PDB file of C-alpha atoms and ligand atoms in Angstrom:
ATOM      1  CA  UNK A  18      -4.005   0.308 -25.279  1.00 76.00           C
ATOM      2  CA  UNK A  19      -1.037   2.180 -24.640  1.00 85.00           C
ATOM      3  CA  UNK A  20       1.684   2.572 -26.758  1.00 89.00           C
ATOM      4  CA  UNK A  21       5.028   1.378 -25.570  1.00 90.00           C
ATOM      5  CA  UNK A  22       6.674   4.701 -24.595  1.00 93.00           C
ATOM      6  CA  UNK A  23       3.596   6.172 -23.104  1.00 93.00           C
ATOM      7  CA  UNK A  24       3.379   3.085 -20.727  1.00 94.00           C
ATOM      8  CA  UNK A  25       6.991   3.434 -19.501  1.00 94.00           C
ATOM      9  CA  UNK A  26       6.277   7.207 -19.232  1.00 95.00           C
ATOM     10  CA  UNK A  27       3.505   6.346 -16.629  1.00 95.00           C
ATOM     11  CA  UNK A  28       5.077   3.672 -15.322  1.00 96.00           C
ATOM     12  CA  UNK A  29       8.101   6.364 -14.156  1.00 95.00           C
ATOM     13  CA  UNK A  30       5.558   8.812 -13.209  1.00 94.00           C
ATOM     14  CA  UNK A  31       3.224   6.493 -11.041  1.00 95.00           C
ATOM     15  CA  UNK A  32       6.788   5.277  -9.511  1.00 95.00           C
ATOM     16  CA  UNK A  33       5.883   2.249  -7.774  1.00 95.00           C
ATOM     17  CA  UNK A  34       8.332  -0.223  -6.775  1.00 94.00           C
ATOM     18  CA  UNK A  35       8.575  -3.671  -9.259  1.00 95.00           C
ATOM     19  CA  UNK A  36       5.471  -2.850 -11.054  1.00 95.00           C
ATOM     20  CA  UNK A  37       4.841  -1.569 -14.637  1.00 94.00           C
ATOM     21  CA  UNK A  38       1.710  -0.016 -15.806  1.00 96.00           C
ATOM     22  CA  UNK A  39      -0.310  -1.670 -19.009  1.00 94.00           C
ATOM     23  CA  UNK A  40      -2.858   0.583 -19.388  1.00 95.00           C
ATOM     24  CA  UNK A  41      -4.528   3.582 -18.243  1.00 95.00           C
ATOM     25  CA  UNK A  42      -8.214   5.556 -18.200  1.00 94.00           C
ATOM     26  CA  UNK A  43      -9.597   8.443 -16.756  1.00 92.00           C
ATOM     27  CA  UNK A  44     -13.083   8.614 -16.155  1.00 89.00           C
ATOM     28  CA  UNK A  45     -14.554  12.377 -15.427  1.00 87.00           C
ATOM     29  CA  UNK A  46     -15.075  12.882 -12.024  1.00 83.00           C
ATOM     30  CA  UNK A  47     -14.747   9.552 -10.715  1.00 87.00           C
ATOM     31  CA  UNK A  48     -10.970   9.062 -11.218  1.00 92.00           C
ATOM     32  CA  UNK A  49      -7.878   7.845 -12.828  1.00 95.00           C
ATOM     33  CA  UNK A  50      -7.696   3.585 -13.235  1.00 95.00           C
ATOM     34  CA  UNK A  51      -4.161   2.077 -13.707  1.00 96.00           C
ATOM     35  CA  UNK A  52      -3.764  -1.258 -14.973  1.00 95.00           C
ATOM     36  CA  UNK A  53      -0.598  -2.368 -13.629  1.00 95.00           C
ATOM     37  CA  UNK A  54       1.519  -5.514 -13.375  1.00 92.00           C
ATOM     38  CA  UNK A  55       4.413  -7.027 -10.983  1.00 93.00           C
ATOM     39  CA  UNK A  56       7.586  -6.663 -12.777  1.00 94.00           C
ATOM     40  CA  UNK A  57       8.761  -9.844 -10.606  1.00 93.00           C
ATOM     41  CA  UNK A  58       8.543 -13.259 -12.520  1.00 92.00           C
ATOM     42  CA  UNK A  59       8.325 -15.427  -9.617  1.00 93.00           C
ATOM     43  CA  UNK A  60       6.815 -15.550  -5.690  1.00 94.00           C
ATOM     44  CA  UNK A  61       8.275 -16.795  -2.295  1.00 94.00           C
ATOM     45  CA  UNK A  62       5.850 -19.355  -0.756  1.00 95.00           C
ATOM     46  CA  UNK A  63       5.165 -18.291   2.546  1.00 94.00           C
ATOM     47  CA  UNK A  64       4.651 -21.857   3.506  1.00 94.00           C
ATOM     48  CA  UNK A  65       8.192 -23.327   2.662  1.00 96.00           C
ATOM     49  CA  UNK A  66      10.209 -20.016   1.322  1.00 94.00           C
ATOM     50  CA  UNK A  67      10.782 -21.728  -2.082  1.00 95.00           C
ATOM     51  CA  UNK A  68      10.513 -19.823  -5.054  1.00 95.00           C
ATOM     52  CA  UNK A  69       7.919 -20.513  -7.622  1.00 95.00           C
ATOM     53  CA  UNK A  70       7.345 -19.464 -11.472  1.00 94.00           C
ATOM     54  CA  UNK A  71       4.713 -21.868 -12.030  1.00 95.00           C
ATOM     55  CA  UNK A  72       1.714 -19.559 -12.818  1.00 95.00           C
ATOM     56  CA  UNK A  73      -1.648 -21.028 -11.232  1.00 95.00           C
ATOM     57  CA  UNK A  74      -4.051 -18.311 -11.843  1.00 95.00           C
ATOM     58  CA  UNK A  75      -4.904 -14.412 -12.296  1.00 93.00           C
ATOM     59  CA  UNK A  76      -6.831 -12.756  -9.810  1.00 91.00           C
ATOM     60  CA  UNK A  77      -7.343  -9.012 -10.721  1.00 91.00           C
ATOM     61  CA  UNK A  78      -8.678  -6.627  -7.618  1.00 91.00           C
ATOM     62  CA  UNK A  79      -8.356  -2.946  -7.037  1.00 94.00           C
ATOM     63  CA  UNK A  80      -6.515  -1.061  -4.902  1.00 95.00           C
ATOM     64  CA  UNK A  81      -6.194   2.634  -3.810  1.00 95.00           C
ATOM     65  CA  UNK A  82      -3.119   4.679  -4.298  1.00 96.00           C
ATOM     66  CA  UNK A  83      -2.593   8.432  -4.043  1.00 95.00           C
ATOM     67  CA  UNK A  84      -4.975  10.568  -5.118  1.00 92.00           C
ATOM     68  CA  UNK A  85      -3.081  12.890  -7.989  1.00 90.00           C
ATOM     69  CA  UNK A  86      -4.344  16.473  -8.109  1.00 84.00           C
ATOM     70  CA  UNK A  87      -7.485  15.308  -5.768  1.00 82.00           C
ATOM     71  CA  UNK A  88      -8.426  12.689  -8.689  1.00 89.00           C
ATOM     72  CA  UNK A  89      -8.890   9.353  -6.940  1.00 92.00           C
ATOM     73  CA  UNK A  90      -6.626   6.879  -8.291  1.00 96.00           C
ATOM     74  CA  UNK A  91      -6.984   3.306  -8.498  1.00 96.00           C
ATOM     75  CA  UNK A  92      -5.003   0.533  -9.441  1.00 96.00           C
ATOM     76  CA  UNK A  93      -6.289  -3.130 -10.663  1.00 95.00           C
ATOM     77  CA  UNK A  94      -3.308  -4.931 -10.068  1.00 94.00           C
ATOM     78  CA  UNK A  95      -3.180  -8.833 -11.390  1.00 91.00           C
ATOM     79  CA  UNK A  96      -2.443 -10.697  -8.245  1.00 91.00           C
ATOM     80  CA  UNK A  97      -0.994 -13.796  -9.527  1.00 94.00           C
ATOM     81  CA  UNK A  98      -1.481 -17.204  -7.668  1.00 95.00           C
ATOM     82  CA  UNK A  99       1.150 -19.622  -7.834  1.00 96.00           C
ATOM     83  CA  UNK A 100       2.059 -23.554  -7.701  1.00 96.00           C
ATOM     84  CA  UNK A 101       4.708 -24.121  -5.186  1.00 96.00           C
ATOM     85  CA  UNK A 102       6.309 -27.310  -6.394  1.00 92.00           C
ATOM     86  CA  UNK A 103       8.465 -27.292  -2.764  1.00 94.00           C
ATOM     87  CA  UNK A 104       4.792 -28.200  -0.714  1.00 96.00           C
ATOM     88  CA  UNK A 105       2.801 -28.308  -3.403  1.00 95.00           C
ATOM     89  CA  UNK A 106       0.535 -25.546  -2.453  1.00 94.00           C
ATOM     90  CA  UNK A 107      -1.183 -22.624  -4.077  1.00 96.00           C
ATOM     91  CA  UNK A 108      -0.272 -18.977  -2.895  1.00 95.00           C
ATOM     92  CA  UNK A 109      -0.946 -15.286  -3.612  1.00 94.00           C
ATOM     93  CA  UNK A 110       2.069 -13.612  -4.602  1.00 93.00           C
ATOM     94  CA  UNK A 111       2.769 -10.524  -2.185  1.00 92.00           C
ATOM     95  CA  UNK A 112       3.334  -7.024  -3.323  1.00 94.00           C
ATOM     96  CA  UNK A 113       6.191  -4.491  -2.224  1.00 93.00           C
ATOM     97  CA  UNK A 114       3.715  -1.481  -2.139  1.00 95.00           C
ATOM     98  CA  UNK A 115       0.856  -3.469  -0.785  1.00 94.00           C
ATOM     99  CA  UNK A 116       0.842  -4.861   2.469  1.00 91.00           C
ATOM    100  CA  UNK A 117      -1.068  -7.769   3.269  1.00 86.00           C
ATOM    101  CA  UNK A 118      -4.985  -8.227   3.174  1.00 87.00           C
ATOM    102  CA  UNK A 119      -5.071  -4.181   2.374  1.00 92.00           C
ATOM    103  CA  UNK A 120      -6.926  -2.209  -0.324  1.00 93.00           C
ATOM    104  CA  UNK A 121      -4.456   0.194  -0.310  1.00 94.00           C
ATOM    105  CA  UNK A 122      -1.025   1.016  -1.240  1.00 96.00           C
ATOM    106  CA  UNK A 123       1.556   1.376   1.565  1.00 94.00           C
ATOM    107  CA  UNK A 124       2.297   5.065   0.598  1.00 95.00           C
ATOM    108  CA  UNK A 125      -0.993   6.031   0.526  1.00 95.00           C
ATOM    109  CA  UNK A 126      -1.464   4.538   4.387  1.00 93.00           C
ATOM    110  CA  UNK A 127       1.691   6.588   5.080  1.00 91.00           C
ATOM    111  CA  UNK A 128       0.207   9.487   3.627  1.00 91.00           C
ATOM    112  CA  UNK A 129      -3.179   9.367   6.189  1.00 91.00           C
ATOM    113  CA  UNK A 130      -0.701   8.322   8.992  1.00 88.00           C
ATOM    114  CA  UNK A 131       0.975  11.281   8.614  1.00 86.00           C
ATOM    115  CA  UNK A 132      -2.218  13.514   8.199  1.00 87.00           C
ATOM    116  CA  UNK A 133      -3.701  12.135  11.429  1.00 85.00           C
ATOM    117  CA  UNK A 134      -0.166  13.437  13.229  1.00 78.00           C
ATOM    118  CA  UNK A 135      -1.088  16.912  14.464  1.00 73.00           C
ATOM    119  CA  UNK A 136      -5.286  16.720  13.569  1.00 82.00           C
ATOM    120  CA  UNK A 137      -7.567  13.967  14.099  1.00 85.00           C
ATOM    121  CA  UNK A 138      -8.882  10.489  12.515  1.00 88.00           C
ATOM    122  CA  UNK A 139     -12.025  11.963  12.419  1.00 90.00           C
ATOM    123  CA  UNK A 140     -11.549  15.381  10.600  1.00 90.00           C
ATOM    124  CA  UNK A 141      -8.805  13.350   8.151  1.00 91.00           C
ATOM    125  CA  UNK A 142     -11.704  10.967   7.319  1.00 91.00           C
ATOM    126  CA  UNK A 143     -13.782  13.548   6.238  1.00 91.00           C
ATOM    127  CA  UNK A 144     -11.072  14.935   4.044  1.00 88.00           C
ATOM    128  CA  UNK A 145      -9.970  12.276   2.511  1.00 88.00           C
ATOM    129  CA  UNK A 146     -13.369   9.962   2.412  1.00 87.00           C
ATOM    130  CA  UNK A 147     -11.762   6.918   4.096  1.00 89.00           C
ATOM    131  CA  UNK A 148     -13.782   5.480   7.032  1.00 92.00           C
ATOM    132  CA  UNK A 149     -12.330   6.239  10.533  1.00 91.00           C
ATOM    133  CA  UNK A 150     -11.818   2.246  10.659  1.00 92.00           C
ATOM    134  CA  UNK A 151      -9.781   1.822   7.960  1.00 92.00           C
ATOM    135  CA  UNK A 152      -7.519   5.236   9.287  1.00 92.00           C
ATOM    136  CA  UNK A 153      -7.315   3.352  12.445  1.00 90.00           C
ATOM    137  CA  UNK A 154      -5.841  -0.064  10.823  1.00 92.00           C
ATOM    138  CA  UNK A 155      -3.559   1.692   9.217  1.00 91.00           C
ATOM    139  CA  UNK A 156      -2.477   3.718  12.243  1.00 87.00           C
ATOM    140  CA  UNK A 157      -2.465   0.370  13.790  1.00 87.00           C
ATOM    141  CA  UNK A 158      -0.480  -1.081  10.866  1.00 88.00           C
ATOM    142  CA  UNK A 159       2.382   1.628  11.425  1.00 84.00           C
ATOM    143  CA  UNK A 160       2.808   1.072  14.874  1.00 80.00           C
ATOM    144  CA  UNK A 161       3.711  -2.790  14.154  1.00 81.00           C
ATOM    145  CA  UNK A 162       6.027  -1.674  11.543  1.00 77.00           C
ATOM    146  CA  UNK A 163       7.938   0.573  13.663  1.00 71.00           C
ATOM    147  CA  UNK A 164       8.024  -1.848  16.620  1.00 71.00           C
ATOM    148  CA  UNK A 165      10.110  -4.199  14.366  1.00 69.00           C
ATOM    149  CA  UNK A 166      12.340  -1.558  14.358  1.00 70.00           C
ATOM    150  CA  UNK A 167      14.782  -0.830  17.557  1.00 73.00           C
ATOM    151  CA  UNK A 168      15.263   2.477  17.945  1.00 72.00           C
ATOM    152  CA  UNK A 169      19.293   3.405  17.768  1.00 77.00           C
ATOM    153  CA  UNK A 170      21.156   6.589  18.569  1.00 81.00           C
ATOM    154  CA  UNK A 171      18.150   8.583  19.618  1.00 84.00           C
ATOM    155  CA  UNK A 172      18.499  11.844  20.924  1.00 87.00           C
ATOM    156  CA  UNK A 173      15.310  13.910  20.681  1.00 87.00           C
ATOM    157  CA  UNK A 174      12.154  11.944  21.652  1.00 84.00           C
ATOM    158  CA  UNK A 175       9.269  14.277  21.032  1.00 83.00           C
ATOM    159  CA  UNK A 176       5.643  12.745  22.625  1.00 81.00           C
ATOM    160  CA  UNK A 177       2.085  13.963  21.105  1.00 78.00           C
ATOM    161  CA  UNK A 178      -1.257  12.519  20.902  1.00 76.00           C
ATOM    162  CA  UNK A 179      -4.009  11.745  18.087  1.00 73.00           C
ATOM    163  CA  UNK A 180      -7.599  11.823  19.216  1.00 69.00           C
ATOM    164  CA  UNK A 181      -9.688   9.258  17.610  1.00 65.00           C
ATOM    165  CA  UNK A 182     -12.353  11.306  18.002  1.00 63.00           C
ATOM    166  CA  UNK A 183     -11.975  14.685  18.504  1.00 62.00           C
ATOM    167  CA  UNK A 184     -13.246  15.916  22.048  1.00 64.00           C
ATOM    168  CA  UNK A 185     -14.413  12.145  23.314  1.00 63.00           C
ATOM    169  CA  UNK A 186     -11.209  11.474  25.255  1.00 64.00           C
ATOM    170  CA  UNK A 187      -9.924   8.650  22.947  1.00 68.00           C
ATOM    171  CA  UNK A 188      -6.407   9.062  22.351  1.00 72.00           C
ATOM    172  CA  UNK A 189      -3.408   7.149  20.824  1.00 73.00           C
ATOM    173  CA  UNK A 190       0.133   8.342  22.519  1.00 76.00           C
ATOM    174  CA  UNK A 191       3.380   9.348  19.410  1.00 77.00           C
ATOM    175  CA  UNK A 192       6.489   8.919  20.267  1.00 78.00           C
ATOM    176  CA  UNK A 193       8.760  10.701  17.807  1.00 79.00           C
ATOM    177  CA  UNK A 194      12.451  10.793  17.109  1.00 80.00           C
ATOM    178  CA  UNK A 195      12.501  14.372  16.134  1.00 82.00           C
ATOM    179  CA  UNK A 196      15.927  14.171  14.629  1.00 83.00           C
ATOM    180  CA  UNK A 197      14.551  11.960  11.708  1.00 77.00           C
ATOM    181  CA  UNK A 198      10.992  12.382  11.702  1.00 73.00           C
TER     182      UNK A 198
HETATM  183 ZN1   ZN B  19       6.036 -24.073  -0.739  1.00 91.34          ZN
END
């Protein structure tokens, strides 16, 4: 185990939000494993929005972050259930960097997203090992969180495409304020 300072050290460094690491190994040429916990002591039910503290059980499972220094990293992240004593019912707690039903941290989706802008799904799947399905969820993923969003005081739209496969034909259309990015 780690000792206290070196765990806040790596907590800082890995710099996720509301989440502390516990523990950390490296194994040689496979990659880096985190052990990290929400920093949060309760969970909204997404049934009834009540908040609950009421621990029901642990559920560890791993999920992939950002590879540091082209190490893989991982991250086995206790996903707590919880007893909602609103509606009585038993839910997963979410996670800020995490979104729903993904293996994968948010940044690291962002990351690919951003890859794919100006090459292909294809060519960023070879580069990064990710399958060209899970590139394309995420793509898919970023377009519904930006369609939440209403776009305000735009002056420069730029337009581009991605092919999903370079040379087939395939193609999903970018718009892009080019003031912010
Ligand atoms: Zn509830």
């Amino acid at each position: 185990m780690l000792l206290q300072s070196q765990a806040s050290q790596l907590t800082e460094l890995l710099g996720l939000p509301e989440a502390k690491v516990e523990d950390m190994t490296i194994i040689d040429g496979v990659g880096v494993f985190f052990v990290i916990r929400s920093t949060r002591r309760d969970a909204e039910c997404p049934r009834c929005g009540k908040r609950s503290r009421h621990l029901h059980t642990n559920n560890g499972y791993d999920i992939e972050d950002l590879p540091w220094n082209d190490q893989s990293v991982v991250l086995r992240v206790n996903r707590r259930q919880f007893w909602c004593e609103g509606c009585g019912e038993v839910f997963s707690e979410e996670l800020v960097f995490v979104n729903k039903r993904r293996l994968y941290t948010k940044r690291l989706a962002n990351q690919i997203v951003g890859q794919v802008l100006g090459s292909s799904i294809r060519s960023v799947a070879a580069r990064t090992g990710m399958s060209e399905d899970q590139i394309e969820t995420m793509l898919k993923d970023a377009g519904e969180a930006y369609l939440l969003e209403t776009p305000e005081g735009l002056k420069y739209l730029g337009i581009d495409e991605i092919a999903v496969v370079k040379g087939q034909g395939k193609y999903y259309g970018v718009l892009v304020n080019l003031e912010t990015h």
